[in-house]
PDB file of C-alpha atoms in Angstrom:
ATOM      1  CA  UNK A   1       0.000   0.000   0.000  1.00 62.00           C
ATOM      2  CA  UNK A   2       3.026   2.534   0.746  1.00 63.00           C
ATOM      3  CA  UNK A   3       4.032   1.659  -2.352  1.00 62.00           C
ATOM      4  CA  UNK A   4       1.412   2.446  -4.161  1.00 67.00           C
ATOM      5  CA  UNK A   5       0.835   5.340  -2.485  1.00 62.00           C
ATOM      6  CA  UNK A   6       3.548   6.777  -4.319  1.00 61.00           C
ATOM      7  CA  UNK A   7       1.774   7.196  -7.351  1.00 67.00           C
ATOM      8  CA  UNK A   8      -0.171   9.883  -5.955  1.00 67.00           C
ATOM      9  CA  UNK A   9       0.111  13.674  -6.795  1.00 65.00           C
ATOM     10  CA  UNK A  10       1.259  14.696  -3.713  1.00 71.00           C
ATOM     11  CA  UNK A  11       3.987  12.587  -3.023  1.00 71.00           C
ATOM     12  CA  UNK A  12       6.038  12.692  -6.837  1.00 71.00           C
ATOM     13  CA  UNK A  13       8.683  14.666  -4.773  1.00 72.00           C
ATOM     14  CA  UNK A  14       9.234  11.834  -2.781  1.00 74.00           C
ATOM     15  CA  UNK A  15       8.820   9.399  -5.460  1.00 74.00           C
ATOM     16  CA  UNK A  16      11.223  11.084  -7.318  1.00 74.00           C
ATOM     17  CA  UNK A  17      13.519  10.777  -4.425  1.00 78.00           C
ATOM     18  CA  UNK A  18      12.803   7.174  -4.265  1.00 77.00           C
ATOM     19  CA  UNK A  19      13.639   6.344  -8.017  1.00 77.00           C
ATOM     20  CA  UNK A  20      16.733   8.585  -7.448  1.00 78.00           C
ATOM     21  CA  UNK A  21      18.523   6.395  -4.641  1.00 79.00           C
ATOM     22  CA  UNK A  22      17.547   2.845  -6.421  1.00 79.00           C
ATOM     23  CA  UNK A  23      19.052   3.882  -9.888  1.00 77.00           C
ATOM     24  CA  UNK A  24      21.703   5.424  -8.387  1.00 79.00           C
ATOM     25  CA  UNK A  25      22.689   2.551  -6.226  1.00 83.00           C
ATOM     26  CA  UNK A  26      25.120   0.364  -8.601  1.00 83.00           C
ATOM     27  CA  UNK A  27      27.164   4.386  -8.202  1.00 83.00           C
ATOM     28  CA  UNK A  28      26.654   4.134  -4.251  1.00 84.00           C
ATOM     29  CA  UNK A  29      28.198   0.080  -4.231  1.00 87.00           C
ATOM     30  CA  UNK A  30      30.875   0.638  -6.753  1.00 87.00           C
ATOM     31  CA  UNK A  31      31.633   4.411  -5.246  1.00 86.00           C
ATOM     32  CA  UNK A  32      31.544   2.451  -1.301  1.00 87.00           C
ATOM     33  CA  UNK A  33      33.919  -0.489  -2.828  1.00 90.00           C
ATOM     34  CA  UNK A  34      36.531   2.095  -3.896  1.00 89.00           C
ATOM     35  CA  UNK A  35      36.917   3.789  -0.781  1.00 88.00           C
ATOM     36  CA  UNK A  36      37.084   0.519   1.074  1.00 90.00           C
ATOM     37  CA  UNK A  37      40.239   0.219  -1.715  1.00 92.00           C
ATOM     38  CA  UNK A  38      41.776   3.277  -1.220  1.00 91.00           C
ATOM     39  CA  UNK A  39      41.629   3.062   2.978  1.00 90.00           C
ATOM     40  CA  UNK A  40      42.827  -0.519   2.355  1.00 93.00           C
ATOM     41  CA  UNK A  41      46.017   0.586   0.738  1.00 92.00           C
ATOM     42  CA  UNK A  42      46.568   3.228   2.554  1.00 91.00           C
ATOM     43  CA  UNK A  43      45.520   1.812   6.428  1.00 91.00           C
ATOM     44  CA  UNK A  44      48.324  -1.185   5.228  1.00 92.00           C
ATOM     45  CA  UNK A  45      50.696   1.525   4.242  1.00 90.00           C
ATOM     46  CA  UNK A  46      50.620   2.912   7.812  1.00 89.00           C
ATOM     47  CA  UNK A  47      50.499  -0.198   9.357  1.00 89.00           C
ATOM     48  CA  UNK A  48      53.783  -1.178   8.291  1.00 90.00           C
ATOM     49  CA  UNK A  49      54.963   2.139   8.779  1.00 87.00           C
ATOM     50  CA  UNK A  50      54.040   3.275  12.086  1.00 87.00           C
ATOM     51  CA  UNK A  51      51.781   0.492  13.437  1.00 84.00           C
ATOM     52  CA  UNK A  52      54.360  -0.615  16.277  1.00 85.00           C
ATOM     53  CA  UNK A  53      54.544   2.863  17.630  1.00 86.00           C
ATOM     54  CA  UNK A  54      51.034   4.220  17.400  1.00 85.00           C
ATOM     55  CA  UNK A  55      48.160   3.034  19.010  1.00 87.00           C
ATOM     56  CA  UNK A  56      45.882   4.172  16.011  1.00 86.00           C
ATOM     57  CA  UNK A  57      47.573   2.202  13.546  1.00 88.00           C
ATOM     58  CA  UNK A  58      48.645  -1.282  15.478  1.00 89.00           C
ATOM     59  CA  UNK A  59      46.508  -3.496  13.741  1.00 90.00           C
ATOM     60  CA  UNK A  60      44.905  -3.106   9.683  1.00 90.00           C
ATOM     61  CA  UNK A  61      41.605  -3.032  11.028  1.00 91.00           C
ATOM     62  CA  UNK A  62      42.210  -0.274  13.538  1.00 90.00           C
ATOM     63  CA  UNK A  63      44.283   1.366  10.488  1.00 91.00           C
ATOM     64  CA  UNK A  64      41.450   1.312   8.209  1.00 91.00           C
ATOM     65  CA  UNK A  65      39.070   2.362  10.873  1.00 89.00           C
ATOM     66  CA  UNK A  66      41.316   5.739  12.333  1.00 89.00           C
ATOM     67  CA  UNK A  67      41.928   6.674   8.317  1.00 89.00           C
ATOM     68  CA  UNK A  68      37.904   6.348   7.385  1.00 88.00           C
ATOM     69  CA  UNK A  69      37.432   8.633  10.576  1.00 86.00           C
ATOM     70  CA  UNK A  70      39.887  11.438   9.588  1.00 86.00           C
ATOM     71  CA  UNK A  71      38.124  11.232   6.221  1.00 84.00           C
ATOM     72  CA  UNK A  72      34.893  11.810   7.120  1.00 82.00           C
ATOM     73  CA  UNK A  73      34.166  12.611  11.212  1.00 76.00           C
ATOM     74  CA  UNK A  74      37.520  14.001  12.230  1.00 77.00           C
ATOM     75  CA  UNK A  75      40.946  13.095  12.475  1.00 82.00           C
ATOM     76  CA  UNK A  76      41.129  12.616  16.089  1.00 83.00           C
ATOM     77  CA  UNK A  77      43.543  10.005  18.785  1.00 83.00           C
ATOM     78  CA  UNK A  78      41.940   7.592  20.501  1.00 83.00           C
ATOM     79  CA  UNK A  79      42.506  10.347  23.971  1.00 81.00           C
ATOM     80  CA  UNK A  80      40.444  12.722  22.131  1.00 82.00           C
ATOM     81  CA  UNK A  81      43.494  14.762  21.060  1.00 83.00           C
ATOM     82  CA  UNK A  82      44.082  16.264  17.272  1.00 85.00           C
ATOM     83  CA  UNK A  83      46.112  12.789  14.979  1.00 84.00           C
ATOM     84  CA  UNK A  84      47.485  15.504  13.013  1.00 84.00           C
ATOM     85  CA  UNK A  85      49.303  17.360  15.429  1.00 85.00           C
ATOM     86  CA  UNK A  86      50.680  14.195  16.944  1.00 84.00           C
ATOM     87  CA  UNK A  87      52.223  12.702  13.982  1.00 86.00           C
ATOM     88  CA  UNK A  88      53.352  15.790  12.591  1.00 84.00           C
ATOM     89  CA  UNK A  89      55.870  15.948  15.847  1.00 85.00           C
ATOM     90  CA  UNK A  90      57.116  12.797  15.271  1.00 85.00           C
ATOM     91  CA  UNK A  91      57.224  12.204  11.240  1.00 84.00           C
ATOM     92  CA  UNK A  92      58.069  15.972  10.432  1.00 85.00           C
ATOM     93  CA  UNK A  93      57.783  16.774   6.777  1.00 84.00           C
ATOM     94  CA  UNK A  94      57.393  13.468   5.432  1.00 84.00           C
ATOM     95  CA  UNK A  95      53.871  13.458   7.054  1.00 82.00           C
ATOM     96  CA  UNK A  96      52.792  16.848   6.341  1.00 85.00           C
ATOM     97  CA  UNK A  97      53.259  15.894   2.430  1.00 89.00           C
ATOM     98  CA  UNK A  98      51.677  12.642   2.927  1.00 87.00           C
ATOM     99  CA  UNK A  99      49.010  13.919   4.678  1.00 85.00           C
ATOM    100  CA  UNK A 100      48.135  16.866   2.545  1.00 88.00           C
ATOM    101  CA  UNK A 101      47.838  14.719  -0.543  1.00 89.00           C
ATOM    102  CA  UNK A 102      45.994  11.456   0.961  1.00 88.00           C
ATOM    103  CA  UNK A 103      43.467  13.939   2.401  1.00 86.00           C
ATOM    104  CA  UNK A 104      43.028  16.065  -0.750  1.00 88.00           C
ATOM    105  CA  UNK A 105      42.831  13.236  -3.074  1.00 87.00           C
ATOM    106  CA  UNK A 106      40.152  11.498  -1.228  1.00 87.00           C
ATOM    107  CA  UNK A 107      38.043  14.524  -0.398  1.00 84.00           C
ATOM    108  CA  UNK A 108      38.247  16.809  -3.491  1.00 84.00           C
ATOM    109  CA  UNK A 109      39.255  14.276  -5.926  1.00 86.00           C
ATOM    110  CA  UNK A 110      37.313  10.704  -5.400  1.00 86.00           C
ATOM    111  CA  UNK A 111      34.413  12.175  -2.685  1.00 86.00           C
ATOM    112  CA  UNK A 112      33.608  14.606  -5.453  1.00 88.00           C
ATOM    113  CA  UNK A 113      33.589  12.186  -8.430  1.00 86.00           C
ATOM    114  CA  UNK A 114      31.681   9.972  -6.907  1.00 85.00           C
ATOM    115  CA  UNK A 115      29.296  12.759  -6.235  1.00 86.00           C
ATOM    116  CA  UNK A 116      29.289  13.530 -10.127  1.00 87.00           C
ATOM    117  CA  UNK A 117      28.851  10.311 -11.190  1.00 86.00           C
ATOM    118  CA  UNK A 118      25.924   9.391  -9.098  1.00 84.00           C
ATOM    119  CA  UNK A 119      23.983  12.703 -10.291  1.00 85.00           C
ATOM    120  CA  UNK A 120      24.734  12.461 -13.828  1.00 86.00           C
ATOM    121  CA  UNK A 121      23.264   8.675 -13.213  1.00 83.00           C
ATOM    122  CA  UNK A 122      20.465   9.696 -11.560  1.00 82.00           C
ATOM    123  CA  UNK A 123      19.376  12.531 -14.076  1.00 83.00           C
ATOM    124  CA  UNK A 124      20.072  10.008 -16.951  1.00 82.00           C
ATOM    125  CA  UNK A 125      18.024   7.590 -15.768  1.00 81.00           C
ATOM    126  CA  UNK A 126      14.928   9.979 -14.897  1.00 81.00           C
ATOM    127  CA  UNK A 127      15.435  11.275 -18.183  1.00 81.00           C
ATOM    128  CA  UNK A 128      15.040   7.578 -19.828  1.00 81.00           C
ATOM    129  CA  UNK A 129      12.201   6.488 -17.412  1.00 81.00           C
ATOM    130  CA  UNK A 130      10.450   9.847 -18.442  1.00 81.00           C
ATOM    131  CA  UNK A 131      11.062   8.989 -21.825  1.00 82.00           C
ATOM    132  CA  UNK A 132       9.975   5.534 -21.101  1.00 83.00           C
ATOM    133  CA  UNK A 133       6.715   6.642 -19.852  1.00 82.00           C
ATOM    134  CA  UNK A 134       5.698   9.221 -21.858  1.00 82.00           C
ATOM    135  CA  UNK A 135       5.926   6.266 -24.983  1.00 84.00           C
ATOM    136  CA  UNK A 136       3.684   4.000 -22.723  1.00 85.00           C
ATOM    137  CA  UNK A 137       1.098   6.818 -22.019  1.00 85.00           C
ATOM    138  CA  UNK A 138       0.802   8.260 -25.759  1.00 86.00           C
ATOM    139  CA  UNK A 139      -2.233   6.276 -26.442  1.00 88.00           C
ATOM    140  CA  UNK A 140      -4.510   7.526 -23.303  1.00 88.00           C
ATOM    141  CA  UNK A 141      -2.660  11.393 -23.912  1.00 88.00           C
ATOM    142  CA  UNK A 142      -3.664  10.945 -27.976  1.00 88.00           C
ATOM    143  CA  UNK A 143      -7.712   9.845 -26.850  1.00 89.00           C
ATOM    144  CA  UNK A 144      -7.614  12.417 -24.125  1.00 90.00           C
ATOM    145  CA  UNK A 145      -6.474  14.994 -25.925  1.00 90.00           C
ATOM    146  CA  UNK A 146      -8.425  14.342 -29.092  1.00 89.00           C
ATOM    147  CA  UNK A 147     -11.364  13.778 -26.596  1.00 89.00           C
ATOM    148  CA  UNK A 148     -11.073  17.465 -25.224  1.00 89.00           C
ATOM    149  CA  UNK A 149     -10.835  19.177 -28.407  1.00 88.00           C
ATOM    150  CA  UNK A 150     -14.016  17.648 -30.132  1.00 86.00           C
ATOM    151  CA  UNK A 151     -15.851  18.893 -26.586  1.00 86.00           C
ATOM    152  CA  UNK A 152     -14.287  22.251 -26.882  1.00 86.00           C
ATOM    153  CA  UNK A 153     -15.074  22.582 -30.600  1.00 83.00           C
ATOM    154  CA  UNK A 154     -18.196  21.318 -30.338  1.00 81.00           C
ATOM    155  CA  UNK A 155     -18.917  23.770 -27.276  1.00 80.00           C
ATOM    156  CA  UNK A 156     -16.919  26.690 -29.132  1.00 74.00           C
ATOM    157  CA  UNK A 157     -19.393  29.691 -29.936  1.00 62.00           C
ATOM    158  CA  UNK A 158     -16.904  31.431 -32.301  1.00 57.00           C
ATOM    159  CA  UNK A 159     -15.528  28.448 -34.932  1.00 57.00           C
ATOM    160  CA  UNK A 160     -19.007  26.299 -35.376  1.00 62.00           C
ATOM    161  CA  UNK A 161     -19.032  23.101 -36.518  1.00 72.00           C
ATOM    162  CA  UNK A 162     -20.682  22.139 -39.795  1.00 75.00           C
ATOM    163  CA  UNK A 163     -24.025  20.701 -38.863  1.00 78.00           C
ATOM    164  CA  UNK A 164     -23.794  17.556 -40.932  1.00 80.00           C
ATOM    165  CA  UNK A 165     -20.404  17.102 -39.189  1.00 79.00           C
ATOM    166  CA  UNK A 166     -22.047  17.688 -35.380  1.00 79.00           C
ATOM    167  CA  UNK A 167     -24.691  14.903 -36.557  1.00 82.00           C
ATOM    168  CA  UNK A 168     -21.985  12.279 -37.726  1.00 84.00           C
ATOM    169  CA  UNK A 169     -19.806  12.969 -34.022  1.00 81.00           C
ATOM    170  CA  UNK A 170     -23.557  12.640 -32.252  1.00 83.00           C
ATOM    171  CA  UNK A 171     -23.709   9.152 -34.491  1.00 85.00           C
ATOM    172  CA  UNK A 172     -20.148   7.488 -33.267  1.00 83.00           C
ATOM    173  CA  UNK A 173     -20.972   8.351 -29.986  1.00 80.00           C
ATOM    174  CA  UNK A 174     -24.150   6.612 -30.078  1.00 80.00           C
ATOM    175  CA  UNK A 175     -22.643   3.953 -31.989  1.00 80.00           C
ATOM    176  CA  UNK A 176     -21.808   0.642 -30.319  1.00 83.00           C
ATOM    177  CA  UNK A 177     -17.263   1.474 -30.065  1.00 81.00           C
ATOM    178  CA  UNK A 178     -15.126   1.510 -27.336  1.00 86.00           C
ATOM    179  CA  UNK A 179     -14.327   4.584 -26.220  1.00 85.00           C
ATOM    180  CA  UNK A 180     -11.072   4.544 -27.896  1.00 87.00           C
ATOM    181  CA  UNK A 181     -12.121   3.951 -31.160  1.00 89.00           C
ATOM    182  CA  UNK A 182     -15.456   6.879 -31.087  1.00 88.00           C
ATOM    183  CA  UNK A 183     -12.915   9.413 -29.665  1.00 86.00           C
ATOM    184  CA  UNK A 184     -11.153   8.469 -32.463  1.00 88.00           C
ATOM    185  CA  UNK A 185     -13.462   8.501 -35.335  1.00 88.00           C
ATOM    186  CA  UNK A 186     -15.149  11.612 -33.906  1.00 85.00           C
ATOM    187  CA  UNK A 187     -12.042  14.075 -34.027  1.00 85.00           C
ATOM    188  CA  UNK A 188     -11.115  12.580 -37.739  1.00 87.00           C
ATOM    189  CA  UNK A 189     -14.696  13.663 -38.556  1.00 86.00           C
ATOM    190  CA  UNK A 190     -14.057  17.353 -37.443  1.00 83.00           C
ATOM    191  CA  UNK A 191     -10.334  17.108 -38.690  1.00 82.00           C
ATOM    192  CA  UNK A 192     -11.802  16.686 -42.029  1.00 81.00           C
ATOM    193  CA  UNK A 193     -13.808  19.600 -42.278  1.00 77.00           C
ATOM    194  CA  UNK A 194     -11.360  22.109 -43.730  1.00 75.00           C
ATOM    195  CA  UNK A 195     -13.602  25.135 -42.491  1.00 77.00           C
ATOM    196  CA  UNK A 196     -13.162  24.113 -38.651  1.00 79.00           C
ATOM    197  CA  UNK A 197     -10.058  26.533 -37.773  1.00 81.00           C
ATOM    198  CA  UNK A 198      -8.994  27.489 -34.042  1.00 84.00           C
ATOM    199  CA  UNK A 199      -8.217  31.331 -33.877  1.00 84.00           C
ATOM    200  CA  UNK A 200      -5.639  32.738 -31.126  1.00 85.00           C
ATOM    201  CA  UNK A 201      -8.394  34.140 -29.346  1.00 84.00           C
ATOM    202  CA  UNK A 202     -10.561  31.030 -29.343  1.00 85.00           C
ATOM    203  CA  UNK A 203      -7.222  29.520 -28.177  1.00 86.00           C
ATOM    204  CA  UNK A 204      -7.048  31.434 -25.148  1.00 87.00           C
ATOM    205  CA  UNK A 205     -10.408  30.612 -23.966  1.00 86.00           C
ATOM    206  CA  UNK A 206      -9.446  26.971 -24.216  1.00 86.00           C
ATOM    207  CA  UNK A 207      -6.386  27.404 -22.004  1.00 86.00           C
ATOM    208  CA  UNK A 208      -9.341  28.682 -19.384  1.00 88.00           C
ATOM    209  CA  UNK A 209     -11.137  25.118 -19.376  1.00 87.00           C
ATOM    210  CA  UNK A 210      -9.717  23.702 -16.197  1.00 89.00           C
ATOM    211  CA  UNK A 211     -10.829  19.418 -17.988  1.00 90.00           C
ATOM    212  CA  UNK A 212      -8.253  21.258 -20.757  1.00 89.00           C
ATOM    213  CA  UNK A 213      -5.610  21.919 -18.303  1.00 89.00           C
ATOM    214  CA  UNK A 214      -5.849  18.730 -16.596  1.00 89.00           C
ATOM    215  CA  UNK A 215      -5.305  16.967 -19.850  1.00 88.00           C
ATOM    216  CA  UNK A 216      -2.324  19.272 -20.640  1.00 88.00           C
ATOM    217  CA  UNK A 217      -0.970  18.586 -17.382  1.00 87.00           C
ATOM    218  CA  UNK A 218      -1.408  14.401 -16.940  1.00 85.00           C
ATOM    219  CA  UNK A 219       0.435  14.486 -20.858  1.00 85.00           C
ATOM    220  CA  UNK A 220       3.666  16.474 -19.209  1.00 84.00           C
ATOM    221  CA  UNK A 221       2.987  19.697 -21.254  1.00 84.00           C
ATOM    222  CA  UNK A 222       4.202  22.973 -20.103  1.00 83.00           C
ATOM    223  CA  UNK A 223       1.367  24.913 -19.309  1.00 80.00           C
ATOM    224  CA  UNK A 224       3.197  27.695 -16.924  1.00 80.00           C
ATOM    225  CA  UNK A 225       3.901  30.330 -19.771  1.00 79.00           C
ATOM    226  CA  UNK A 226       0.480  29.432 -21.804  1.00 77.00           C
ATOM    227  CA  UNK A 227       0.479  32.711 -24.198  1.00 77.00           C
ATOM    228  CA  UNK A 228       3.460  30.839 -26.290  1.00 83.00           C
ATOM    229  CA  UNK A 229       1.584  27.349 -26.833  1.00 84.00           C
ATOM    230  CA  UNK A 230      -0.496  29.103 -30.206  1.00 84.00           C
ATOM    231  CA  UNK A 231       2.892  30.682 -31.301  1.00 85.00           C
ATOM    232  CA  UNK A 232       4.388  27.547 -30.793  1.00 84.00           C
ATOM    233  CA  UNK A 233       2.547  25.352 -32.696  1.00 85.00           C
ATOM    234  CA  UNK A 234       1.853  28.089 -35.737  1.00 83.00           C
ATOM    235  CA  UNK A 235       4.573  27.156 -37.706  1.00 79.00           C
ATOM    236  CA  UNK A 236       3.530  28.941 -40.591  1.00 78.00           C
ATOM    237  CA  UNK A 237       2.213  31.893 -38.250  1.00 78.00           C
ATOM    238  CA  UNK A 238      -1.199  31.969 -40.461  1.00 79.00           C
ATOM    239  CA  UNK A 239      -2.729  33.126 -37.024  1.00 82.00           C
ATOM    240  CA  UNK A 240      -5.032  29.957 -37.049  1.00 83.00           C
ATOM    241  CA  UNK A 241      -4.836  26.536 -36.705  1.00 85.00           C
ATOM    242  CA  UNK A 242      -6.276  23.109 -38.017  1.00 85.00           C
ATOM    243  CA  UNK A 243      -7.328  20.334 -35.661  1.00 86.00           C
ATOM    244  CA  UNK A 244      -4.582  18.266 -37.006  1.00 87.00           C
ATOM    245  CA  UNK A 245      -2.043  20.650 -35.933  1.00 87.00           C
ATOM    246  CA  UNK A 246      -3.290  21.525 -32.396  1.00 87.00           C
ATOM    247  CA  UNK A 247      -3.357  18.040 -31.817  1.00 88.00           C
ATOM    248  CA  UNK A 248      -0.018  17.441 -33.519  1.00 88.00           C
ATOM    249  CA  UNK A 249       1.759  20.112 -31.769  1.00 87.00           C
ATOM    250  CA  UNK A 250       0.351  19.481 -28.426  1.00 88.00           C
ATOM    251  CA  UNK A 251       2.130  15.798 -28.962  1.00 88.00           C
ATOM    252  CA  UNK A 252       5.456  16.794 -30.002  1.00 86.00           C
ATOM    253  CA  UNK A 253       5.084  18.916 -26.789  1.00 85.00           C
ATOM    254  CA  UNK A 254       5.151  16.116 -24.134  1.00 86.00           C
ATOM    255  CA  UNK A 255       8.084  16.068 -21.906  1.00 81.00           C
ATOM    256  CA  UNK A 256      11.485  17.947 -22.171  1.00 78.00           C
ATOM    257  CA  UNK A 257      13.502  18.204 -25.138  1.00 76.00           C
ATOM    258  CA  UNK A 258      15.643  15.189 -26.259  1.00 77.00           C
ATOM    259  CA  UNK A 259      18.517  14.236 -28.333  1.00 77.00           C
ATOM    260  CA  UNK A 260      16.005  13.248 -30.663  1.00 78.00           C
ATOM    261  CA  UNK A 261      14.605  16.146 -31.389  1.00 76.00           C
ATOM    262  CA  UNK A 262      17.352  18.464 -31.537  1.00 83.00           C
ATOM    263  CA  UNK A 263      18.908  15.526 -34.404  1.00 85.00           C
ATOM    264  CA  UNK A 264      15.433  15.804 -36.081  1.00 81.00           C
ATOM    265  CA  UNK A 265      15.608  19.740 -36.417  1.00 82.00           C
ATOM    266  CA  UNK A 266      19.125  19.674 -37.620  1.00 86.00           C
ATOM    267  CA  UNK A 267      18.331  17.203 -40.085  1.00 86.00           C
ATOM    268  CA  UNK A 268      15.428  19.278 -41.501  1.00 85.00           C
ATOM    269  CA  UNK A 269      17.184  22.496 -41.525  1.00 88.00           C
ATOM    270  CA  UNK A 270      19.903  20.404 -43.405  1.00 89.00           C
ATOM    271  CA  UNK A 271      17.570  19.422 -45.923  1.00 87.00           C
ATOM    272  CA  UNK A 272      15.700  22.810 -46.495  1.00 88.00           C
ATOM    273  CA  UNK A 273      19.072  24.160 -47.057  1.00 88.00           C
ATOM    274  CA  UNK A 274      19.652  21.459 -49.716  1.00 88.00           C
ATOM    275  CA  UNK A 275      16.830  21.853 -51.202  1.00 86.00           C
ATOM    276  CA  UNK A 276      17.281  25.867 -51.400  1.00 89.00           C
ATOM    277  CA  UNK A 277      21.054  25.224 -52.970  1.00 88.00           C
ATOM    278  CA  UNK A 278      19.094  23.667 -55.617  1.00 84.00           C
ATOM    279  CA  UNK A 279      16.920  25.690 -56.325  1.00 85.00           C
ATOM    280  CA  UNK A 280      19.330  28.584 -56.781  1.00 85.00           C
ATOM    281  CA  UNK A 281      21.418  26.265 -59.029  1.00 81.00           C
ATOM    282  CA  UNK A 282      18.398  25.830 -60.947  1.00 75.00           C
ATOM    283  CA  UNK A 283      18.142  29.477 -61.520  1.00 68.00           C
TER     284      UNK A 283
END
């Protein structure tokens, strides 16, 4: 039930945070097995060194353990007093340089890295389960979607529907479909009527219905600045739009930006340039 829980609203912070740890925990064993490493070597290092004159260091164990506390809680003797100061007295200038670059490369360098690497995992794989989802949900977002703008055409005072076309969507509902397939049938009905055009204005009012906004919302579009959605999808900035490219736009909307489509737009600009070459060769 906790589990499940998850999947509410409320708690996607958390479930985010959730997701985070697990795919970043091949980082955290790997990133936990290199330390280990790195104390190894250097707790038997001191060992053989100094383990028959300091207390700290007189067995590997105890080595490992004094050199994982001065890493992370505090490089401090077992009477409470400062490690550093201690051996520095004794070892002089050899330990100073030791010291300096043991602690330096474990904090800044490998404490740091590891750090890195676990974001940049953990992003990545939000990004692909993202991606992942938004692929499994493009089926409900296309009804839903197509679902809403049939009701808000159909409820639209300023671009009316054809009459003969209102009659047809009235039949498919009434008709014995799944709801899939009349949702369906019933926006390529309107999307066939060349004289049903959304204005900017009409637009607007749309962006009002809160059922609209709640569709927007479940397919991951970004709804925050709304006055650039028409500009957005009026490529050829006619100052209207057909069905067919609300609904198209609204899709290519869904989610953030990928690889994908920056490739896709650099391969069409490619082409329109080839094309333009071309034509002024043909000239």
């Amino acid at each position: 039930r906790l589990i499940r829980a998850l999947r509410y609203p409320i708690f996607r912070e958390l479930n985010l945070m959730v997701m985070g740890v697990v795919s970043g925990m091949r980082v955290l064993i790997w990133a936990i097995f290199l330390l280990i490493v790195f104390i190894y070597v250097v707790a038997l290092a001191m060992y053989r060194l100094v383990g028959d004159t300091e207390q700290e260091f007189e067995t590997l164990m105890v080595s490992m353990l004094t050199l994982f506390r001065c890493f992370t809680d505090g490089c401090a003797a077992f009477d409470g007093t400062p490690l550093q100061d201690r051996l520095l007295r004794h070892y002089g200038w050899r330990f100073f340089i030791g010291y300096i670059l043991v602690f330096m490369l474990v904090t800044v360098g490998i404490f740091n890295l590891i750090m890195a690497i676990f974001i940049d995992n953990v992003m990545t794989t939000q990004l692909e389960r993202k991606q992942r989802d938004l692929s499994e949900t493009a089926s409900d977002t296309e009804v839903a979607l197509k679902d809403n703008l049939c009701r808000l055409l159909l409820l639209s005072k300023t671009q009316l529907v054809p009459t003969t076309i209102a009659e047809e969507i009235r039949s498919i509902g009434e008709a014995n479909l799944s709801h899939k397939a009349k949702v369906r049938a019933q926006f390529d009905c309107i999307s066939s009527a060349p004289d049903v055009v959304i204005s900017r204005d009409a637009f607007r009012v749309w962006l009002q219905d809160r059922e609209f906004l709640r569709v927007l919302e479940d397919a991951d579009i970004d709804i925050h600045n709304k006055s650039t959605l028409f500009d957005l999808m009026d490529a050829d900035m006619g100052g209207s739009l057909s069905t067919d490219e609300v609904y198209n736009g609204l899709m290519q909307l869904r989610g953030p930006p990928t690889k994908g489509d920056i490739v896709g737009i650099s391969l069409r600009v490619t082409h329109i340039a080839r094309l333009v070459q071309e034509s002024i060769k043909d000239l």
